[in-house]
Short mmCIF file of C-alpha atoms and ligand atoms in Angstrom, two decimals:
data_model
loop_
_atom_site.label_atom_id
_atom_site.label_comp_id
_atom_site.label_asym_id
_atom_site.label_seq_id
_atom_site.Cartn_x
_atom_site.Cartn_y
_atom_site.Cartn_z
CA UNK M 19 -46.20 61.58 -41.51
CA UNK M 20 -44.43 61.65 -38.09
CA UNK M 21 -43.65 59.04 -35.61
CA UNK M 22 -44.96 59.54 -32.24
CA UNK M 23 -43.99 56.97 -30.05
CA UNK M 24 -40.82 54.33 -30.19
CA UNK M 25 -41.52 51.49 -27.95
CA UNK M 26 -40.24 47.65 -27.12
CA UNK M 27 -42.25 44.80 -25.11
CA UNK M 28 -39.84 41.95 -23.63
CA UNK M 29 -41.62 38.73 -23.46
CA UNK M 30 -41.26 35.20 -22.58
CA UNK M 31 -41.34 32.11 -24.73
CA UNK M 32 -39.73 28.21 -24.75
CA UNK M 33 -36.72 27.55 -27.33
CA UNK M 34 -35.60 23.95 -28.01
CA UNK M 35 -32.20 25.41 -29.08
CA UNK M 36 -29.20 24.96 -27.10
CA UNK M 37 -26.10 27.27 -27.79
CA UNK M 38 -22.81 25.54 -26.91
CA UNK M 39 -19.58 27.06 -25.33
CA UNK M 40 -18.77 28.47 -28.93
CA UNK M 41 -22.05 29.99 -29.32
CA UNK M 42 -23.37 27.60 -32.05
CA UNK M 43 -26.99 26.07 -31.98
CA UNK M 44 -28.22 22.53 -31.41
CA UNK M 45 -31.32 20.83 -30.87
CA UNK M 46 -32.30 20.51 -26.86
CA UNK M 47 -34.74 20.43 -24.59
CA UNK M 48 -37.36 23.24 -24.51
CA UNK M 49 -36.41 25.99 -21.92
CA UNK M 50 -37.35 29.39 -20.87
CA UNK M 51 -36.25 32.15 -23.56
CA UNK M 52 -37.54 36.09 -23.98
CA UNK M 53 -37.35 38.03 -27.36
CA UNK M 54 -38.50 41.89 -27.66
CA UNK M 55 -40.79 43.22 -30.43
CA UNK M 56 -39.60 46.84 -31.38
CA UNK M 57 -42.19 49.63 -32.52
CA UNK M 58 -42.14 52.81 -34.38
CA UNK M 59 -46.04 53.94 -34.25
CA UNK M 60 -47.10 57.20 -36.17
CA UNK M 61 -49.15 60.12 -34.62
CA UNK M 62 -51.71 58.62 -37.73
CA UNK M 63 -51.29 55.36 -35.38
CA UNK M 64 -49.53 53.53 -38.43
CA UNK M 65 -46.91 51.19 -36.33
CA UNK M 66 -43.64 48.88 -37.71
CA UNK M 67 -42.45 46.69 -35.67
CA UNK M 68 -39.06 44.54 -35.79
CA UNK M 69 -38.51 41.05 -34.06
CA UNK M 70 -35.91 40.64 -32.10
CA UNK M 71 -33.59 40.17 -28.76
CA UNK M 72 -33.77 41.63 -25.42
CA UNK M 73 -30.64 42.58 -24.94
CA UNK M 74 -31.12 45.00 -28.16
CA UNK M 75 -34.03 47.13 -26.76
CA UNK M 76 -32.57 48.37 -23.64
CA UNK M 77 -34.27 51.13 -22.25
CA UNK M 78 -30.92 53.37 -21.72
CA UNK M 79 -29.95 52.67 -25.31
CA UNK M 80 -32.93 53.73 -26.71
CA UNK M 81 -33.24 56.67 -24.67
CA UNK M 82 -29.83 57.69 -25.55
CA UNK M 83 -29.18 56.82 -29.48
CA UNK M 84 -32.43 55.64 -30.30
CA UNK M 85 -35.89 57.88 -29.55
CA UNK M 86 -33.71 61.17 -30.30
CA UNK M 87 -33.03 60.31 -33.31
CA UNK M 88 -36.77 58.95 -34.46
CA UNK M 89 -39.21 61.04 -32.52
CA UNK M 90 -40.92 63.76 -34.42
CA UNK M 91 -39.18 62.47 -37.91
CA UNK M 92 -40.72 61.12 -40.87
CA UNK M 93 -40.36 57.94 -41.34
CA UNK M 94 -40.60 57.64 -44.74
CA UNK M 95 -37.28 58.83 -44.96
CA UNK M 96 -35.58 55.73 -43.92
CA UNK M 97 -31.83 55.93 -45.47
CA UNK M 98 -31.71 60.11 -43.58
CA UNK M 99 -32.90 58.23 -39.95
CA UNK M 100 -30.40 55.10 -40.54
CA UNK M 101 -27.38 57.74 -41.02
CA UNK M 102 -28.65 60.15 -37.95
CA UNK M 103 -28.71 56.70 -35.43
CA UNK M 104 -25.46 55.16 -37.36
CA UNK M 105 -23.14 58.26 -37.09
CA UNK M 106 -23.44 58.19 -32.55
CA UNK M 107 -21.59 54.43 -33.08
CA UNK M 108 -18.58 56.14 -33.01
CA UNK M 109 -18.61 57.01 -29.67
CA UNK M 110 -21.31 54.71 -28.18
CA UNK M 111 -18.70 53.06 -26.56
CA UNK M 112 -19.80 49.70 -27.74
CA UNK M 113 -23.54 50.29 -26.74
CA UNK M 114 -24.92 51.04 -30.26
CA UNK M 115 -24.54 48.13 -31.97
CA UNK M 116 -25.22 46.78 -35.87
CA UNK M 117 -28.62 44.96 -33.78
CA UNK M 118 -29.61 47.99 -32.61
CA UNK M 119 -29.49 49.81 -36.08
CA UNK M 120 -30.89 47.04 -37.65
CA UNK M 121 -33.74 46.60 -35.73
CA UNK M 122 -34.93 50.33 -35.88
CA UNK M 123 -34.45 50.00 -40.06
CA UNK M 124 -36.62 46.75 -39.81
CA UNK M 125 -39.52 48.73 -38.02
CA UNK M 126 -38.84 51.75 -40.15
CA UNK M 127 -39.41 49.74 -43.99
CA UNK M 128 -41.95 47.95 -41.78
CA UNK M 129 -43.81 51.10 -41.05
CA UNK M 130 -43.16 52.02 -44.69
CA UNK M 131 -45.12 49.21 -46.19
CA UNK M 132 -47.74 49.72 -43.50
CA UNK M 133 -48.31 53.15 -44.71
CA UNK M 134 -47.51 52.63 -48.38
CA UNK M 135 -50.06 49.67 -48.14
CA UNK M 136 -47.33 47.04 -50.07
CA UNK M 137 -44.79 44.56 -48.69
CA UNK M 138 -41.38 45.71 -48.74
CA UNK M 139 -40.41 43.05 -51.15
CA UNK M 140 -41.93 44.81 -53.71
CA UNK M 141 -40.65 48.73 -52.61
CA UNK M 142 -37.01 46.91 -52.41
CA UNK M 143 -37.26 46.34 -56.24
CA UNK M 144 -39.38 43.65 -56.20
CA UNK M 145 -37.46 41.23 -58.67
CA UNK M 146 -38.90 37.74 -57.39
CA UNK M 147 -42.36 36.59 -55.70
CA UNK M 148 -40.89 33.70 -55.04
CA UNK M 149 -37.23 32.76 -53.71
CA UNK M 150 -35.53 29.31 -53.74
CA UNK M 151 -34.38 28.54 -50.96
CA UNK M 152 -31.27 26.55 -49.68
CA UNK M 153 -31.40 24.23 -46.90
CA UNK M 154 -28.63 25.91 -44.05
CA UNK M 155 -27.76 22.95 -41.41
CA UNK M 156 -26.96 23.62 -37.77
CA UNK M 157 -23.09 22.85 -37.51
CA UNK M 158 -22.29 19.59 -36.65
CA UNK M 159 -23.14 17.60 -32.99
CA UNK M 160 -22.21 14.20 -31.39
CA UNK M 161 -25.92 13.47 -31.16
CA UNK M 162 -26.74 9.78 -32.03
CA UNK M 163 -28.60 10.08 -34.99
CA UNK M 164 -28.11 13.78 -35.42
CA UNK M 165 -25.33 15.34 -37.63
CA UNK M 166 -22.77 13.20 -35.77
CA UNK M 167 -21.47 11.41 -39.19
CA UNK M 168 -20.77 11.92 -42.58
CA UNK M 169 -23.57 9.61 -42.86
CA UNK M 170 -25.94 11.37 -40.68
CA UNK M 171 -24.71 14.02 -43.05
CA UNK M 172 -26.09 12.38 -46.12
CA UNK M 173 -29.08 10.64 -44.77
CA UNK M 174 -30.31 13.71 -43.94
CA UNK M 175 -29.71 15.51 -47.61
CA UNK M 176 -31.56 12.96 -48.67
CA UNK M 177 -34.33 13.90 -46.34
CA UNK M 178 -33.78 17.09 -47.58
CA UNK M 179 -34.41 16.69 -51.39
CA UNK M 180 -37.62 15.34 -50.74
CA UNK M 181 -38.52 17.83 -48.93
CA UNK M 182 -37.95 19.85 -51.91
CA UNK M 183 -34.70 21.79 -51.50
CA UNK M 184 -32.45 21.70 -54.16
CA UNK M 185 -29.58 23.01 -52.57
CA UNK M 186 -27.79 22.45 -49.46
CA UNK M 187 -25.74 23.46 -47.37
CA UNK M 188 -23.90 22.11 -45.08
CA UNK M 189 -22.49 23.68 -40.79
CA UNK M 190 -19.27 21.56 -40.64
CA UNK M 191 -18.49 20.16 -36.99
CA UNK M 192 -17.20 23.21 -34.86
CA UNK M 193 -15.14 23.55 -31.33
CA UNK M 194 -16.40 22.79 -28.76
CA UNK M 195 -17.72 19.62 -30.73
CA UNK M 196 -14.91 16.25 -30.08
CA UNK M 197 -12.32 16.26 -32.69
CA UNK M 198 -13.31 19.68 -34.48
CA UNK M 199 -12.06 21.39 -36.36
CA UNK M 200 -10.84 18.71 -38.69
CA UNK M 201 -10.75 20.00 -42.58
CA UNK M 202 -10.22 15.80 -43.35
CA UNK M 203 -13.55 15.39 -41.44
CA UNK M 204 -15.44 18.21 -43.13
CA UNK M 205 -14.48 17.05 -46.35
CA UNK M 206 -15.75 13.71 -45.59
CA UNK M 207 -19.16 14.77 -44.69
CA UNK M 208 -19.11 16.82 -48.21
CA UNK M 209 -18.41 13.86 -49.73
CA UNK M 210 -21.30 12.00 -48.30
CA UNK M 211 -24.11 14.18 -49.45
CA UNK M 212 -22.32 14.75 -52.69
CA UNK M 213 -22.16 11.33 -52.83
CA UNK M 214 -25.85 10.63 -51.14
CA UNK M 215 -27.92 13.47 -53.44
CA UNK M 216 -26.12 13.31 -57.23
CA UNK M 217 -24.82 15.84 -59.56
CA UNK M 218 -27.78 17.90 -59.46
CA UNK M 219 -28.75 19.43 -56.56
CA UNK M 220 -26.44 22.62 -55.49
CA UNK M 221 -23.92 22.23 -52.50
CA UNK M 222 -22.31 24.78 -50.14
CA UNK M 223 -20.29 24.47 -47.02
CA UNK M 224 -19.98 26.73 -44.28
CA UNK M 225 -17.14 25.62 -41.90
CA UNK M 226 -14.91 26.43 -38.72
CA UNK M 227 -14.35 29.92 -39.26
CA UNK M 228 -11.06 29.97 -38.03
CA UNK M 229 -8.56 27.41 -40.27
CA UNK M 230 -5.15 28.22 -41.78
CA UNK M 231 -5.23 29.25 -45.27
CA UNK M 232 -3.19 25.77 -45.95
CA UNK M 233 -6.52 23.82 -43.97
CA UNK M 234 -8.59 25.70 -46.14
CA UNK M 235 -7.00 26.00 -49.45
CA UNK M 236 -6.94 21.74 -48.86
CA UNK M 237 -10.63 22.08 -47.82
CA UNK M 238 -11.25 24.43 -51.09
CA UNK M 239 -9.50 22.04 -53.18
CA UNK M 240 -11.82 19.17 -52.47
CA UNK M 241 -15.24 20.75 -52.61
CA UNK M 242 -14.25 21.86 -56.57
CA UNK M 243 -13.46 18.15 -57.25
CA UNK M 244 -17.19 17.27 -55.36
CA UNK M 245 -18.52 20.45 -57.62
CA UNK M 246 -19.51 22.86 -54.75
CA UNK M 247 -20.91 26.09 -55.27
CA UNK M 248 -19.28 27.77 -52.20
CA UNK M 249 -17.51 27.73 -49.10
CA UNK M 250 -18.09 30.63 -46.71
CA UNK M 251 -15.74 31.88 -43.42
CA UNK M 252 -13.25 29.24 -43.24
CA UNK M 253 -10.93 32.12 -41.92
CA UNK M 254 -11.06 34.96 -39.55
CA UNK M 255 -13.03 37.62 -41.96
CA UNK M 256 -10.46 40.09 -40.60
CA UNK M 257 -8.01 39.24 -42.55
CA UNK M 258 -9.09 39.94 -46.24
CA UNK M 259 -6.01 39.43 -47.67
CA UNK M 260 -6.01 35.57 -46.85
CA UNK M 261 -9.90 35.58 -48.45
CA UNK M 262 -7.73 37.39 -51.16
CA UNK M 263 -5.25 34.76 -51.35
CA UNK M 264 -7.46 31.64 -50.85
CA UNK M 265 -9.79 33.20 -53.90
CA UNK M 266 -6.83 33.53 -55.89
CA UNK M 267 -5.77 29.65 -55.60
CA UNK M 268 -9.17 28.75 -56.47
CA UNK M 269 -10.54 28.39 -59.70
CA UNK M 270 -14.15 26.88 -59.85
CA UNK M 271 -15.43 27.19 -56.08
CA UNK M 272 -16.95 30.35 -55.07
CA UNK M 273 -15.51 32.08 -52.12
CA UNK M 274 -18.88 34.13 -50.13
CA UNK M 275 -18.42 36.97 -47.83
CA UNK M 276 -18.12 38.31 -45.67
CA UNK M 277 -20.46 37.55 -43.01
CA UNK M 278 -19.43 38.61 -39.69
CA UNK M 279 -16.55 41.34 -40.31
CA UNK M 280 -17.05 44.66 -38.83
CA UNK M 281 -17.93 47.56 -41.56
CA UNK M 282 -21.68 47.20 -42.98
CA UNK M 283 -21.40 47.89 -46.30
CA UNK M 284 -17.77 49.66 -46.48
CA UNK M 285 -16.21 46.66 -45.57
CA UNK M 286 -18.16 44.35 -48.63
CA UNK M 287 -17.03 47.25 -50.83
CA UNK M 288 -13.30 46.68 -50.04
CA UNK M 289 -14.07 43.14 -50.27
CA UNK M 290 -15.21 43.05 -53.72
CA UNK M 291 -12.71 45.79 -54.90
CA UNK M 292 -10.05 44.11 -53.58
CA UNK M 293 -11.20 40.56 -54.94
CA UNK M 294 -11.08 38.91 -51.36
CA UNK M 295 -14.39 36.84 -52.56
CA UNK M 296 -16.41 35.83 -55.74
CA UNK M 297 -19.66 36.41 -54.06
CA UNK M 298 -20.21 39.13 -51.65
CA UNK M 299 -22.60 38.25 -47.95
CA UNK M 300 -24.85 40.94 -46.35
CA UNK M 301 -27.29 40.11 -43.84
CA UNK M 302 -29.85 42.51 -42.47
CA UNK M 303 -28.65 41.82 -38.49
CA UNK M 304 -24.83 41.71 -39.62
CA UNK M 305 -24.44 44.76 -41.35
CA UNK M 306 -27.54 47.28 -39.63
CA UNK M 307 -30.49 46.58 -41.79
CA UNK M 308 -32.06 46.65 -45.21
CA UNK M 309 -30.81 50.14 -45.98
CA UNK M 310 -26.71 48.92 -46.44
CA UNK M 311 -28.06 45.53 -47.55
CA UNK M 312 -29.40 47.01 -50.61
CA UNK M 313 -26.39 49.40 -51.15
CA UNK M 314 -24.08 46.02 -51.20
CA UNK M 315 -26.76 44.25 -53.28
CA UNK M 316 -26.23 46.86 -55.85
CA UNK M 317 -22.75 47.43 -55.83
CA UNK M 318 -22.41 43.75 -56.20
CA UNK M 319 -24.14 44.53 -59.28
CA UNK M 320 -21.77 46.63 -61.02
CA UNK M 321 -19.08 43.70 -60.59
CA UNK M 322 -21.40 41.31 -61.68
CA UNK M 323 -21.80 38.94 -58.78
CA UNK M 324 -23.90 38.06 -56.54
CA UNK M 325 -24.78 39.20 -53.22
CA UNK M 326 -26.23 36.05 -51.12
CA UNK M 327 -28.50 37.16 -48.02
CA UNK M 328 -27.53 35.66 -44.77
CA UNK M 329 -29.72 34.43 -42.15
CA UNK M 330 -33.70 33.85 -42.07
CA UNK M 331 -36.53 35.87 -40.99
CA UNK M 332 -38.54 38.61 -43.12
CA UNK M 333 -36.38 41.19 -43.69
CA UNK M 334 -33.88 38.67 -45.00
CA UNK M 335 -36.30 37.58 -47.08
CA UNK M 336 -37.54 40.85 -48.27
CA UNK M 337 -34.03 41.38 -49.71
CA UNK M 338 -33.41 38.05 -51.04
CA UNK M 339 -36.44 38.96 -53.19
CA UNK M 340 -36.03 42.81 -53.77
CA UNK M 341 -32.37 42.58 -55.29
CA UNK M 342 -31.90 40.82 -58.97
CA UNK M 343 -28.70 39.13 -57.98
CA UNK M 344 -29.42 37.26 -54.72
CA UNK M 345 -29.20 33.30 -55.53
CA UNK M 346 -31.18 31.64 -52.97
CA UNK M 347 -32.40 32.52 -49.30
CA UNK M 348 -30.68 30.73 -46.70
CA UNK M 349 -33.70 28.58 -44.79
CA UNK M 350 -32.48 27.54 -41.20
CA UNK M 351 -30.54 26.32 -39.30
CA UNK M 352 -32.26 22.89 -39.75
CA UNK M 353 -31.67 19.49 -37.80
CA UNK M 354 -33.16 16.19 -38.04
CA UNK M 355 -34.32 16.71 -34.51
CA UNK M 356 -36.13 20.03 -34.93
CA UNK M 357 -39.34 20.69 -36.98
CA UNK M 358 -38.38 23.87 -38.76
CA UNK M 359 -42.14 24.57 -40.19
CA UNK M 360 -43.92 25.25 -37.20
CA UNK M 361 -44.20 28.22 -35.89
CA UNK M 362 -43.13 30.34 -32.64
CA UNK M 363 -45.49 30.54 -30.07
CA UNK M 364 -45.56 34.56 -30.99
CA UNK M 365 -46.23 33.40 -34.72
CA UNK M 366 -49.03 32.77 -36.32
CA UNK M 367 -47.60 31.68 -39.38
CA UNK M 368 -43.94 31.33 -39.77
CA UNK M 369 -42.13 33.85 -42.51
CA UNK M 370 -40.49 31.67 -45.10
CA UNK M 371 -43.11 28.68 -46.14
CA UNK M 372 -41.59 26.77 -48.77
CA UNK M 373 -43.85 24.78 -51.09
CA UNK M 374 -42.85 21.21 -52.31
CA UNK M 375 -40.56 22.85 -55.16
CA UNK M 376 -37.92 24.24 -52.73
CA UNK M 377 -39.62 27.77 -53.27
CA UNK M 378 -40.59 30.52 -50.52
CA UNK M 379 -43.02 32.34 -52.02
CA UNK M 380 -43.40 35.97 -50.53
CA UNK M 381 -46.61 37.65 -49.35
CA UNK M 382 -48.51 40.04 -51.02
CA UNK M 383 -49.78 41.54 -47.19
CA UNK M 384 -48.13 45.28 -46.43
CA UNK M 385 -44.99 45.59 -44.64
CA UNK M 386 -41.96 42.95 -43.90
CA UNK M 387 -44.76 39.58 -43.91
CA UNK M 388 -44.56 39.03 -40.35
CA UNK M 389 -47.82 37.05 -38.90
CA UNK M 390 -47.03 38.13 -35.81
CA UNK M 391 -49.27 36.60 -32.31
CA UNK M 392 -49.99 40.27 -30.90
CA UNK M 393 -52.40 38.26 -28.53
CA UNK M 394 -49.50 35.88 -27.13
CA UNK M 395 -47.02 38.56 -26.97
CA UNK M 396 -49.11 40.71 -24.39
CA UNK M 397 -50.07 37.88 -22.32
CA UNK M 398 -46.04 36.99 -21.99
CA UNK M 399 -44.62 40.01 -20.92
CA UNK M 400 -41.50 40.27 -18.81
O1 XYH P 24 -23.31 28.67 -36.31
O2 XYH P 24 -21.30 29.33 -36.94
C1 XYH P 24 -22.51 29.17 -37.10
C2 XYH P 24 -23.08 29.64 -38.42
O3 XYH P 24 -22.05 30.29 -39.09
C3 XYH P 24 -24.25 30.55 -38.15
O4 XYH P 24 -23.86 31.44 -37.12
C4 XYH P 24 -24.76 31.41 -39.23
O5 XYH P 24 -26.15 31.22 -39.26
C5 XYH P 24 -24.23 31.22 -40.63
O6 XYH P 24 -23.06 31.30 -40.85
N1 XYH P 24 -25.10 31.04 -41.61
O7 XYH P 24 -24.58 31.05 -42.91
MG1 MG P 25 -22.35 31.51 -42.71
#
């Protein structure tokens, strides 16, 4: 097998998600947005294709770092491509970014299933056909009604658990929000659901990612007393030897990352080595793709802990399943205001349905599990 032709359609779509000053999401009103679907197609006219942002398929970067690397190739031989694309980031000058890898490994174990004729849940190790999933909040707003309160907090969990999650977790309230950060204000908010849902259902918190390691050793301290599973990027993920020293001060709460620091899966290797967290993060558009997903995954598994997948979609998913020692798949970012099961306008079905038990159950169909609209998507193009 070789691939013939790498190609990218921009198109246009409305989003009801509002990014503040800081970047974060929150419900608004619907407005013009564009994604970009990726393909790798096959001279035997087999095609993967990868979901994702304009900005990543632009025509000079894929002409430069991108079809060189892919055209003529076999595509089968995913991990050999990754390295070939990965290796010109040194001197990209910026332009060839984690996105960009990732997206081209998405449309590669796409075209892989595709070809292969099984979902690449099942060629990543296929460990679970079903995934529980966590709830993930957006971070917290001043919307009346929305997560604006402790309370909205907790009436919401409570939504939540009869919805059938059984575990949560929680966006604390983040700049530019009034009065954030506040650790005293966070921990309030834990409190509430704690509080709102019982002993039983699981409880994370992801907050401000940029406290003190005195704000968030205090922060630590209380979610062990309200039994929380973990707390994620409370710091700047640069600095592993204050995840290092914050993991050491705490005894029964998880610390999770990283997240967002630079390295793929060097950088979670150093991590875990150097005991800077209890649970190690990948994330398919964080660290370039599947590919280092699964080499974290597994070296998580020689240390015995587990490697939680960040972020939603279907290759997220695909891991979250693949791997033995991923927990739960993060399902977001939800909001009271925004109806997380229906789908895209480019969707037919969306990629993570979770049935009343808090379970997404993954597809038997070939390749990542996308239902994509083809239809919509080439009447919208930009
Ligand atoms: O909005 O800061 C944020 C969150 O951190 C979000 O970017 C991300 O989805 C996340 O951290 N999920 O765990
Ligand atoms: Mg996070």
């Amino acid at each position: 097998m070789r691939i013939e032709t790498v190609t990218a359609k921009v198109f246009r779509h409305s989003s009801t998600i509002a990014r503040d000053s800081d970047g974060h999401g929150h419900p608004g009103p619907a407005v013009p947005a564009s994604s970009a679907l990726f393909t790798i197609t096959s001279y035997t006219g087999v095609q993967g294709h990868a979901l994702t942002r304009a900005p990543d398929v632009d025509p000079a970067v894929l002409d430069r770092f991108v079809r060189p690397n892919l055209i003529g190739q076999d595509p089968l031989r995913a991990d050999k491509l990754w390295y070939g694309i990965y290796k010109w980031q040194r001197l990209s000058g910026g332009l060839l970014t984690d996105r960009v890898l990732a997206m081209v490994d998405l449309a590669l174990w796409d075209l892989i299933g595709k070809a292969s004729g099984q979902p690449v849940w099942k060629l990543l190790g296929g460990h679970k056909d079903k995934v529980p999933a966590y709830a993930s909040t957006m971070c917290g707003d001043d919307l009346p009604g929305g997560l604006a309160t402790p309370d909205d907090y907790a009436r919401y969990a409570e939504w939540l658990v009869q919805r059938g999650y059984k575990a949560i977790k929680l966006h604390g309230w983040m700049p530019p929000m009034p009065g954030a950060p506040d650790v005293r204000k966070d921990a309030a908010a834990c409190a509430a659901v704690r509080e709102a849902v019982g002993p039983d259902i699981r409880l994370m918190l992801d907050p401000h990612h940029f406290y003190s390691r005195s704000d968030a050793l205090w922060l630590g301290q209380r979610l062990e007393a309200l039994d929380f599973l973990w707390m994620e990027e409370p710091m700047e993920e640069a600095s592993m030897s204050s995840y290092q020293w914050l993991s050491s001060n705490l005894t029964r709460l998880n610390i999770l990352g990283p997240e967002t620091a630079a390295g793929k899966h060097w950088t979670r290797g150093e991590w875990v080595r150097n005991g800077a967290c209890d649970m190690v993060r990948t994330g398919v558009w964080d660290v370039g793709g599947i590919n280092p997903s699964l080499k974290i995954a597994h070296m998580a598994e020689c240390f015995h802990i587990s490697c939680e997948v960040h972020g939603t979609g279907a290759g997220n998913l695909a891991v979250a399943a693949g791997v033995p020692n991923c927990t739960y798949y993060e399902r977001g970012l939800l909001h009271p205001f925004l109806d997380y099961e229906a789908p895209k306008e480019y969707q037919l079905r969306i990629d993570d349905e979770m049935d009343s038990d808090g379970y997404v159950n993954l597809r038997d169909m070939p390749g990542l599990g996308q239902d994509l609209d083809f239809d919509y998507i080439d009447a919208n193009l930009i």
